[in-house]
Amino acid sequence: TSAQIGVTGLAVMGRNLARNFARNGYTVAVHNRTVSRTKALVEEFGQEGDFVAAETAEEFVAALERPRRLVVMVKAGEPTDAVIQEFAPLLEPGDMIIDGGNAHFADTRRRERELRERGIHFVGAGISGGEEGALHGPSIMPGGSVESHQSLGPMLEKISAKAADGAPCVTHVGPDGAGHFVKMVHNGIEYADMQLIGEAYQLLRDVAGYSPAQIADIFRTWNTGRLDSYLIEITAEVLSHVDAATGKPFVDVVVDQAEQKGTGRWTVQIALDLGVPVSGIAEAVFARSLSGHAALRAASRDLAGPKPSALSESEAAAFADRVEQALYASKIVSYTQGFHEIAAGSEEYGWDIDLGAVASIWRGGCIIRAAFLDRIRAAYDARPDLPSLLSDETFAREIADAQDDWREVQIAAVRQGVATPGFAAALAYYDGLRAPRLPAALTQGQRDFFGAHTYRRVDRDGAFHTLWGGDRDEVTA
Ligand code: NBP
């Protein structure tokens, strides 16, 4: 038998992806460094489809039809390079290696270049949706050559999630590292979404005085409206869950220190390199980092702050409505920032990424899937050169409608001493963009004063310098 696709790396993701291919009628060669995982897969799930278990790399490669399609689902970083080094010598020109791990796009660019010299297509494919997504249909963001996508695309479409309108959640994002870049920003937006939801929860708890169970109900209601999304849905599930051992709300027995694997941090690092203000995503990464500083937090517990005062029942209900507005407006801003970063990456690396198509493939399968993405797609479809999501009429109008409540929520947070870095960053971004004049003019003056860095004038072209230490005459630089 010859397999149409092979999967090496059979931990949770690889195993479920292999099963997904098999359930869709493909013959799947499976391989793992530790052979027991391969055997376990075939023993447990062999009846789901056609698997070819391979113990060695040679057997694995020999099991694949040509051109070979070899999916690598190992731990990102050195293990990926190790696997490539093991398999590349066994492959022939035209074969494809698909890296479905969470690789850094710069690594993907390097690997693609090296393998291209040997005639092998290297496809860095972002895969989102966790282990459930891998099994039932993930959102897939493949990069690499057009040629490889012609061969691979139909298979990926088959195993991918489908959006509500039936469209497969996969598109050829662009050459070399484009897919992994977009997956990175997806994860950054995911961090921001989670942080904003967390802040909404904290406000409903501390300012409105609601219990986790009541807040779960509020999130369920929100999930029937414009905030309809996977993350809001699971938030309600987590908040209504009661710890069996103590009878307390589950959220109260979990240590409040958030962990991270790095893709959110990369999103911010790359944004800094590209000069894109992703302040909401950055605050989300910093908020996780702050939460983890246990000793620092313990040492700071006695710092002064306002005394919280709970709202009356009717005030609380009105406040919850305002929080929904604040959450929605802040969410628009974090997607605006994330799409700006994708546009900037596309420009920097010549990827020609279709932003509407990216929004489209995030509508199903992935962690940030949401009704909202349909609207983002519509905005980019209507105007592919949209300078910013905030330039879209519909989003601009929604923010205009939300802004009074958004500001009120921020005022309440500040007054009551509840940290809302995500809401605050989003609002500051919005007001910064709107401002007719920014204090950046003053910054330029300071820079010119201490470092003769020069400035431009509003009324004349050219670069200028003021002789600050002397007669303060202005000279042309
Ligand atoms: P892990 O990231 O835990 O990786 C375990 C796999 O890597 C095992 O198959 C292991 O083989 C293999 N491996 C390692 Br570690 N070092 C190796 C080496 N030097 N040579 C060959 N194989 C090696 O698995 P995962 O959680 O299934 O994730 C796989 C990829 O998918 C990662 O890049 C991850 O970031 C990405 N991803 C994960 C999720 C998720 O929800 N978990 C979602 C989206 C993307 P062994 O069995 O012999 O140790």
Coordinates of C-alpha atoms and ligand atoms in Angstrom, one line a residue:
T1 CA 0.0 0.0 0.0
S2 CA 1.2 3.5 -0.6
A3 CA 0.0 6.3 1.6
Q4 CA -1.1 9.6 0.4
I5 CA 0.2 11.4 3.4
G6 CA 2.5 10.6 6.3
V7 CA 2.5 12.0 9.9
T8 CA 5.6 11.8 12.0
G9 CA 5.4 12.9 15.7
L10 CA 2.4 11.2 17.3
A11 CA 1.8 13.1 20.5
V12 CA -1.7 14.6 21.0
M13 CA -1.6 16.8 17.9
G14 CA 0.0 14.4 15.4
R15 CA -2.0 11.5 16.5
N16 CA -5.3 13.4 16.1
L17 CA -4.2 14.9 12.8
A18 CA -3.3 11.4 11.5
R19 CA -6.7 10.1 12.6
N20 CA -8.4 13.1 10.9
F21 CA -6.7 12.3 7.6
A22 CA -7.6 8.6 7.9
R23 CA -11.3 9.3 8.8
N24 CA -11.4 11.4 5.7
G25 CA -10.5 8.4 3.6
Y26 CA -6.8 8.9 3.1
T27 CA -4.2 6.2 3.7
V28 CA -1.9 7.6 6.3
A29 CA 1.6 6.5 7.1
V30 CA 2.4 7.0 10.8
H31 CA 5.8 7.3 12.5
N32 CA 7.2 8.5 15.8
R33 CA 10.7 8.5 17.3
T34 CA 9.5 6.3 20.1
V35 CA 7.9 3.4 18.4
S36 CA 5.4 2.6 21.2
R37 CA 3.4 5.7 20.3
T38 CA 3.0 4.5 16.7
K39 CA 1.9 1.1 17.9
A40 CA -0.6 2.6 20.4
L41 CA -2.1 4.7 17.7
V42 CA -2.7 1.8 15.4
E43 CA -4.0 -0.5 18.2
E44 CA -6.4 2.1 19.6
F45 CA -7.6 3.7 16.5
G46 CA -6.6 1.4 13.6
Q47 CA -10.2 0.6 12.8
E48 CA -10.9 4.3 12.0
G49 CA -9.2 4.1 8.6
D50 CA -6.1 3.0 6.7
F51 CA -2.9 3.4 8.6
V52 CA 0.5 2.2 7.6
A53 CA 2.7 1.9 10.8
A54 CA 6.4 2.6 10.1
E55 CA 9.0 1.9 12.7
T56 CA 12.0 3.5 10.9
A57 CA 12.4 6.6 8.8
E58 CA 13.2 4.5 5.8
E59 CA 10.0 2.5 6.1
F60 CA 8.1 5.7 6.6
V61 CA 9.4 7.3 3.5
A62 CA 9.0 4.1 1.4
A63 CA 5.3 3.9 2.4
L64 CA 4.5 7.3 0.8
E65 CA 3.3 7.8 -2.7
R66 CA 5.2 10.4 -4.8
P67 CA 5.5 13.2 -4.6
R68 CA 5.7 12.5 -0.9
R69 CA 3.7 14.5 1.6
L70 CA 5.2 14.3 5.0
V71 CA 3.7 16.1 8.0
V72 CA 5.9 16.8 10.9
M73 CA 4.2 17.3 14.3
V74 CA 7.0 17.4 16.8
K75 CA 7.9 19.9 19.4
A76 CA 8.9 23.2 17.8
G77 CA 12.5 24.2 17.7
E78 CA 15.5 21.8 17.6
P79 CA 13.3 18.7 17.4
T80 CA 11.9 20.0 14.0
D81 CA 15.4 20.5 12.7
A82 CA 16.4 17.1 13.9
V83 CA 13.5 15.5 12.1
I84 CA 14.2 17.5 8.9
Q85 CA 17.8 16.3 9.0
E86 CA 16.7 12.8 9.4
F87 CA 14.2 12.8 6.6
A88 CA 15.5 15.2 4.0
P89 CA 18.3 12.9 2.7
L90 CA 15.7 10.2 2.1
L91 CA 13.5 12.5 0.0
E92 CA 13.5 13.4 -3.7
P93 CA 12.9 16.6 -5.6
G94 CA 9.2 17.5 -5.6
D95 CA 8.5 15.9 -2.2
M96 CA 6.9 18.1 0.5
I97 CA 7.7 18.4 4.2
I98 CA 4.8 20.1 6.1
D99 CA 5.7 21.5 9.5
G100 CA 2.5 21.7 11.5
G101 CA 4.2 22.7 14.7
N102 CA 4.3 26.2 16.3
A103 CA 7.5 27.2 14.6
H104 CA 8.9 30.7 14.6
F105 CA 8.3 32.1 11.1
A106 CA 12.0 33.0 10.8
D107 CA 13.0 29.4 11.4
T108 CA 10.4 28.4 8.7
R109 CA 11.9 30.9 6.3
R110 CA 15.4 29.4 6.9
R111 CA 14.2 25.8 6.5
E112 CA 12.2 26.6 3.4
R113 CA 15.3 28.2 1.8
E114 CA 17.6 25.3 2.7
L115 CA 15.2 22.7 1.5
R116 CA 14.3 24.6 -1.7
E117 CA 18.0 24.3 -2.7
R118 CA 17.5 20.5 -2.6
G119 CA 14.3 20.7 -4.6
I120 CA 12.1 19.9 -1.5
H121 CA 9.1 21.9 -0.8
F122 CA 8.9 23.0 2.9
V123 CA 5.5 24.1 4.0
G124 CA 5.2 25.8 7.4
A125 CA 1.6 25.4 8.3
G126 CA 0.0 27.0 11.3
I127 CA -2.6 24.7 12.8
S128 CA -5.0 26.0 15.4
G129 CA -7.7 24.4 17.4
G130 CA -5.8 22.3 20.0
E131 CA -6.2 18.5 20.1
E132 CA -10.0 18.6 19.4
G133 CA -9.4 20.8 16.4
A134 CA -6.7 18.5 15.1
L135 CA -9.2 15.6 15.2
H136 CA -12.4 17.2 14.1
G137 CA -11.2 20.0 11.9
P138 CA -8.6 22.7 12.7
S139 CA -8.0 26.1 11.1
I140 CA -5.0 25.6 8.9
M141 CA -2.6 28.4 7.8
P142 CA -0.1 26.9 5.2
G143 CA 2.7 28.9 3.7
G144 CA 5.3 27.6 1.2
S145 CA 5.2 27.4 -2.6
V146 CA 2.1 27.7 -4.7
E147 CA 3.1 24.3 -6.3
S148 CA 3.0 22.5 -3.0
H149 CA -0.3 24.0 -2.2
Q150 CA -1.8 22.7 -5.4
S151 CA -0.9 19.2 -4.3
L152 CA -1.7 19.7 -0.6
G153 CA -4.6 22.1 -0.6
P154 CA -7.4 19.7 -1.4
M155 CA -6.3 17.3 1.4
L156 CA -6.1 20.1 3.9
E157 CA -9.5 21.5 2.9
K158 CA -10.9 18.1 3.5
I159 CA -9.6 17.7 7.1
S160 CA -10.1 21.4 8.0
A161 CA -12.9 23.0 9.9
K162 CA -15.7 24.4 7.9
A163 CA -17.1 27.9 8.6
A164 CA -20.9 28.3 9.0
D165 CA -21.2 28.9 5.3
G166 CA -19.4 25.7 4.5
A167 CA -16.1 27.2 3.4
P168 CA -13.1 25.3 4.5
C169 CA -10.9 27.0 7.1
V170 CA -7.7 26.8 5.1
T171 CA -6.1 29.1 2.5
H172 CA -2.6 29.4 1.0
V173 CA -1.5 32.3 3.2
G174 CA 1.6 33.1 1.2
P175 CA 5.2 32.0 0.5
D176 CA 7.8 30.6 2.9
G177 CA 7.0 31.7 6.5
A178 CA 3.7 33.5 5.9
G179 CA 1.6 30.7 7.4
H180 CA 3.5 30.5 10.6
F181 CA 3.6 34.3 10.8
V182 CA -0.2 34.5 10.6
K183 CA -0.5 31.6 13.1
M184 CA 1.8 33.6 15.5
V185 CA -0.4 36.7 15.2
H186 CA -3.5 34.5 15.6
N187 CA -2.1 33.4 19.0
G188 CA -1.2 37.0 19.9
I189 CA -4.9 38.0 19.3
E190 CA -5.9 35.0 21.3
Y191 CA -3.8 36.3 24.2
A192 CA -5.5 39.7 23.9
D193 CA -9.0 38.2 23.6
M194 CA -8.4 36.1 26.8
Q195 CA -7.0 39.1 28.7
L196 CA -10.0 41.3 27.8
I197 CA -12.4 38.5 28.8
G198 CA -10.5 38.2 32.1
E199 CA -10.7 41.9 32.7
A200 CA -14.5 41.9 32.0
Y201 CA -14.8 39.0 34.5
Q202 CA -12.8 40.8 37.2
L203 CA -14.9 44.0 36.8
L204 CA -18.2 42.0 37.0
R205 CA -16.9 40.3 40.1
D206 CA -15.2 43.2 42.0
V207 CA -17.2 46.2 40.8
A208 CA -20.6 44.7 40.1
G209 CA -20.3 42.2 42.9
Y210 CA -21.5 39.1 40.9
S211 CA -20.6 35.5 41.7
P212 CA -18.7 33.3 39.1
A213 CA -22.0 31.5 38.4
Q214 CA -23.8 34.7 37.8
I215 CA -21.0 35.9 35.6
A216 CA -21.2 32.6 33.6
D217 CA -24.8 33.4 32.9
I218 CA -23.9 36.9 31.7
F219 CA -21.3 35.5 29.4
R220 CA -23.9 33.0 28.1
T221 CA -26.1 35.9 27.2
W222 CA -23.3 37.8 25.5
N223 CA -22.6 34.7 23.5
T224 CA -25.9 35.0 21.8
G225 CA -25.0 38.4 20.5
R226 CA -22.1 40.1 18.6
L227 CA -19.5 38.6 21.1
D228 CA -20.6 35.1 20.0
S229 CA -17.3 33.1 20.1
Y230 CA -15.6 30.0 21.2
L231 CA -13.6 31.8 24.0
I232 CA -16.8 33.4 25.4
E233 CA -18.5 30.1 25.3
I234 CA -15.8 28.2 27.2
T235 CA -15.4 31.1 29.7
A236 CA -19.0 30.5 30.7
E237 CA -18.2 26.8 31.1
V238 CA -15.1 27.4 33.2
L239 CA -16.9 30.0 35.4
S240 CA -19.9 27.8 36.1
H241 CA -17.7 24.8 37.0
V242 CA -17.6 23.9 40.7
D243 CA -14.6 22.3 42.3
A244 CA -15.7 18.8 43.4
A245 CA -13.2 18.6 46.3
T246 CA -14.2 21.9 48.0
G247 CA -17.5 22.9 46.6
K248 CA -16.0 26.3 45.7
P249 CA -16.1 27.9 42.3
F250 CA -13.4 26.2 40.2
V251 CA -11.9 29.6 39.3
D252 CA -11.3 30.3 43.0
V253 CA -9.2 27.2 43.6
V254 CA -6.9 27.7 40.6
V255 CA -3.5 29.4 41.3
D256 CA -3.8 32.8 39.6
Q257 CA -0.5 32.7 37.7
A258 CA -0.9 32.4 33.9
E259 CA 1.6 30.5 31.9
Q260 CA 2.6 30.9 28.3
K261 CA 4.5 29.0 25.6
G262 CA 5.9 32.0 23.6
T263 CA 3.8 32.7 20.6
G264 CA 2.2 35.8 22.2
R265 CA 5.7 37.0 23.2
W266 CA 6.9 36.5 19.6
T267 CA 3.9 38.5 18.3
V268 CA 5.0 41.4 20.4
Q269 CA 8.7 41.0 19.7
I270 CA 8.1 41.0 15.9
A271 CA 5.7 43.9 16.2
L272 CA 8.4 45.9 17.9
D273 CA 10.8 45.1 15.0
L274 CA 8.2 46.0 12.5
G275 CA 7.2 49.2 14.4
V276 CA 3.6 48.2 14.7
P277 CA 1.7 49.3 17.9
V278 CA 0.1 46.1 19.2
S279 CA -0.3 47.5 22.7
G280 CA -3.3 45.3 23.5
I281 CA -1.5 42.1 22.7
A282 CA 1.6 43.4 24.6
E283 CA -0.5 44.2 27.7
A284 CA -1.9 40.7 27.6
V285 CA 1.6 39.2 27.5
F286 CA 2.7 41.5 30.3
A287 CA -0.4 40.7 32.4
R288 CA 0.5 37.0 32.3
S289 CA 4.0 37.8 33.2
L290 CA 2.9 40.1 36.1
S291 CA 0.6 37.3 37.4
G292 CA 3.6 34.9 37.6
H293 CA 5.7 37.2 39.8
A294 CA 4.4 35.6 43.0
A295 CA 6.9 37.0 45.4
L296 CA 6.6 40.5 44.0
R297 CA 2.9 40.3 44.3
A298 CA 3.1 39.1 47.9
A299 CA 5.4 41.9 48.7
S300 CA 3.0 44.4 47.2
R301 CA -0.2 43.3 48.7
D302 CA -0.3 46.1 51.4
L303 CA 0.1 48.9 48.9
A304 CA -2.6 51.5 49.2
G305 CA -5.7 51.5 47.0
P306 CA -9.3 52.5 47.0
K307 CA -11.8 50.5 49.1
P308 CA -14.1 48.5 46.7
S309 CA -17.8 49.4 47.1
A310 CA -20.3 47.1 45.5
L311 CA -23.0 48.4 43.3
S312 CA -26.8 48.0 43.9
E313 CA -28.6 45.3 41.9
S314 CA -29.9 47.6 39.2
E315 CA -26.6 49.5 39.0
A316 CA -24.8 46.2 38.6
A317 CA -27.0 45.1 35.7
A318 CA -26.5 48.4 33.9
F319 CA -22.8 48.1 34.6
A320 CA -22.7 44.6 33.0
D321 CA -24.2 46.1 29.8
R322 CA -21.4 48.7 29.8
V323 CA -18.8 46.1 30.3
E324 CA -20.1 44.3 27.2
Q325 CA -19.7 47.5 25.2
A326 CA -16.1 48.0 26.6
L327 CA -15.2 44.4 25.8
Y328 CA -16.5 44.6 22.3
A329 CA -14.8 47.9 21.5
S330 CA -11.5 46.7 23.0
K331 CA -11.8 43.5 20.9
I332 CA -12.2 45.5 17.7
V333 CA -9.0 47.3 18.7
S334 CA -7.0 44.2 19.3
Y335 CA -8.0 42.7 16.0
T336 CA -7.2 46.0 14.3
Q337 CA -3.7 45.8 15.8
G338 CA -3.3 42.1 14.9
F339 CA -4.3 42.7 11.3
H340 CA -2.0 45.7 11.1
E341 CA 0.9 43.4 12.1
I342 CA 0.0 40.9 9.5
A343 CA -0.2 43.7 6.8
A344 CA 3.2 45.0 8.0
G345 CA 4.7 41.5 7.9
S346 CA 3.3 40.9 4.5
E347 CA 4.8 44.1 3.2
E348 CA 8.2 43.5 4.9
Y349 CA 8.5 40.0 3.5
G350 CA 6.6 40.4 0.2
W351 CA 4.0 37.8 1.1
D352 CA 1.0 39.6 -0.5
I353 CA -1.3 38.2 2.2
D354 CA -5.1 38.5 1.6
L355 CA -6.4 39.8 5.0
G356 CA -10.0 39.0 4.2
A357 CA -9.0 35.4 3.5
V358 CA -7.2 35.2 6.8
A359 CA -10.3 36.4 8.6
S360 CA -12.3 33.9 6.7
I361 CA -10.2 30.9 7.8
W362 CA -10.3 31.9 11.4
R363 CA -14.1 31.6 11.4
G364 CA -14.0 28.0 12.3
G365 CA -11.7 25.4 14.0
C366 CA -9.4 27.8 15.8
I367 CA -9.4 29.2 19.3
I368 CA -10.4 32.7 18.3
R369 CA -13.3 31.6 16.0
A370 CA -16.1 34.0 16.3
A371 CA -19.1 35.4 14.5
F372 CA -17.2 38.7 14.5
L373 CA -14.7 37.4 11.9
D374 CA -17.4 37.3 9.3
R375 CA -17.6 41.0 9.6
I376 CA -13.8 41.5 9.4
R377 CA -13.8 39.5 6.2
A378 CA -16.6 41.6 4.8
A379 CA -14.7 44.7 5.7
Y380 CA -11.6 43.6 3.8
D381 CA -13.6 42.1 0.9
A382 CA -15.3 45.5 0.5
R383 CA -12.0 47.3 0.6
P384 CA -8.9 45.1 0.3
D385 CA -6.7 48.2 0.8
L386 CA -8.5 49.2 4.1
P387 CA -5.8 51.1 6.0
S388 CA -7.1 49.8 9.3
L389 CA -10.2 47.9 10.6
L390 CA -11.1 51.1 12.4
S391 CA -11.5 52.8 8.9
D392 CA -14.3 50.4 8.2
E393 CA -17.6 52.3 8.5
T394 CA -19.4 49.6 10.4
F395 CA -16.7 49.1 13.0
A396 CA -16.2 52.8 13.3
R397 CA -19.9 53.3 14.0
E398 CA -20.0 50.5 16.5
I399 CA -17.1 51.9 18.4
A400 CA -18.7 55.4 18.3
D401 CA -21.8 53.8 19.8
A402 CA -19.8 52.0 22.5
Q403 CA -17.3 54.7 23.5
D404 CA -19.3 56.4 26.2
D405 CA -19.8 53.1 28.0
W406 CA -16.2 52.0 27.3
R407 CA -15.0 55.2 29.0
E408 CA -17.4 54.8 31.9
V409 CA -16.1 51.3 32.5
Q410 CA -12.5 52.5 32.4
I411 CA -13.4 55.2 34.9
A412 CA -15.0 52.7 37.2
A413 CA -12.0 50.4 37.0
V414 CA -9.6 53.3 37.8
R415 CA -11.8 54.5 40.7
Q416 CA -12.2 51.1 42.2
G417 CA -8.6 50.1 41.6
V418 CA -9.2 47.1 39.3
A419 CA -6.3 46.6 36.9
T420 CA -7.6 46.6 33.3
P421 CA -4.5 47.0 31.2
G422 CA -6.1 45.6 28.1
F423 CA -9.2 47.9 28.1
A424 CA -6.9 50.8 28.9
A425 CA -4.5 50.1 26.2
A426 CA -7.2 49.6 23.6
L427 CA -8.9 52.9 24.6
A428 CA -5.5 54.8 24.5
Y429 CA -4.8 53.4 21.1
Y430 CA -8.2 54.6 19.9
D431 CA -7.8 58.0 21.3
G432 CA -4.2 58.2 20.1
L433 CA -5.2 57.5 16.6
R434 CA -8.1 60.0 16.7
A435 CA -6.0 62.8 18.1
P436 CA -5.5 65.8 15.8
R437 CA -2.3 66.5 17.6
L438 CA 0.0 64.2 19.6
P439 CA 2.6 65.1 22.1
A440 CA 5.0 63.4 19.6
A441 CA 5.8 67.0 18.5
L442 CA 7.1 67.7 22.0
T443 CA 9.1 64.5 21.9
Q444 CA 10.7 65.6 18.7
G445 CA 11.6 69.0 20.3
Q446 CA 13.2 67.2 23.2
R447 CA 15.1 64.9 20.9
D448 CA 16.4 67.9 19.0
F449 CA 17.3 69.6 22.2
F450 CA 19.4 66.9 23.7
G451 CA 20.7 65.1 20.7
A452 CA 20.3 67.4 17.6
H453 CA 18.1 64.7 16.2
T454 CA 16.3 67.3 14.0
Y455 CA 12.6 67.6 13.3
R456 CA 10.2 68.3 10.4
R457 CA 7.9 71.3 10.3
V458 CA 4.1 71.4 9.7
D459 CA 4.5 74.3 7.2
R460 CA 7.7 73.5 5.2
D461 CA 9.5 70.5 3.8
G462 CA 12.9 69.5 5.1
A463 CA 14.7 68.7 8.3
F464 CA 15.4 71.4 10.9
H465 CA 17.5 71.9 14.0
T466 CA 17.2 74.7 16.6
L467 CA 20.5 75.9 18.1
W468 CA 19.2 75.3 21.7
G469 CA 22.5 76.0 23.4
G470 CA 23.0 79.3 21.5
D471 CA 20.8 81.9 20.1
R472 CA 18.0 79.4 19.4
D473 CA 18.0 80.2 15.7
E474 CA 16.6 77.5 13.4
V475 CA 18.9 76.0 10.8
T476 CA 18.3 73.6 8.0
A477 CA 19.8 70.2 8.8
Ligands
NBP1 P1 4.8 18.1 21.8 O1 5.1 19.5 21.4 O2 4.7 17.7 23.2 O3 6.0 17.2 21.1 C1 6.1 15.8 21.3 C2 6.5 15.1 20.0 O4 7.7 15.5 19.6 C3 6.6 13.6 20.3 O5 6.1 12.9 19.1 C4 8.1 13.4 20.4 O6 8.6 12.1 20.1 C5 8.6 14.4 19.4 N1 10.0 14.7 19.4 C6 10.7 15.5 20.4 BR1 9.9 16.2 21.8 N2 12.0 15.6 20.1 C7 12.2 14.9 19.0 C8 13.3 14.6 18.2 N3 14.5 15.1 18.5 N4 13.2 13.8 17.1 C9 12.0 13.3 16.8 N5 10.8 13.5 17.5 C10 10.9 14.3 18.6 O7 3.6 17.5 21.0 P2 2.1 18.2 20.7 O8 1.6 18.8 21.9 O9 1.3 17.2 20.0 O10 2.5 19.4 19.6 C11 3.1 19.1 18.4 C12 3.3 20.5 17.7 O11 2.1 21.1 17.5 C13 4.1 21.5 18.5 O12 4.9 22.2 17.7 C14 3.1 22.3 19.2 O13 3.6 23.6 19.5 C15 2.1 22.4 18.0 N6 0.7 22.7 18.5 C16 0.2 22.2 19.6 C17 -1.1 22.5 20.0 C18 -1.7 21.9 21.2 O14 -2.9 22.2 21.5 N7 -1.0 21.0 21.9 C19 -1.9 23.3 19.2 C20 -1.4 23.8 18.0 C21 -0.1 23.5 17.7 P3 8.7 11.0 21.3 O15 7.3 10.5 21.4 O16 9.7 10.1 20.8 O17 9.2 11.7 22.5

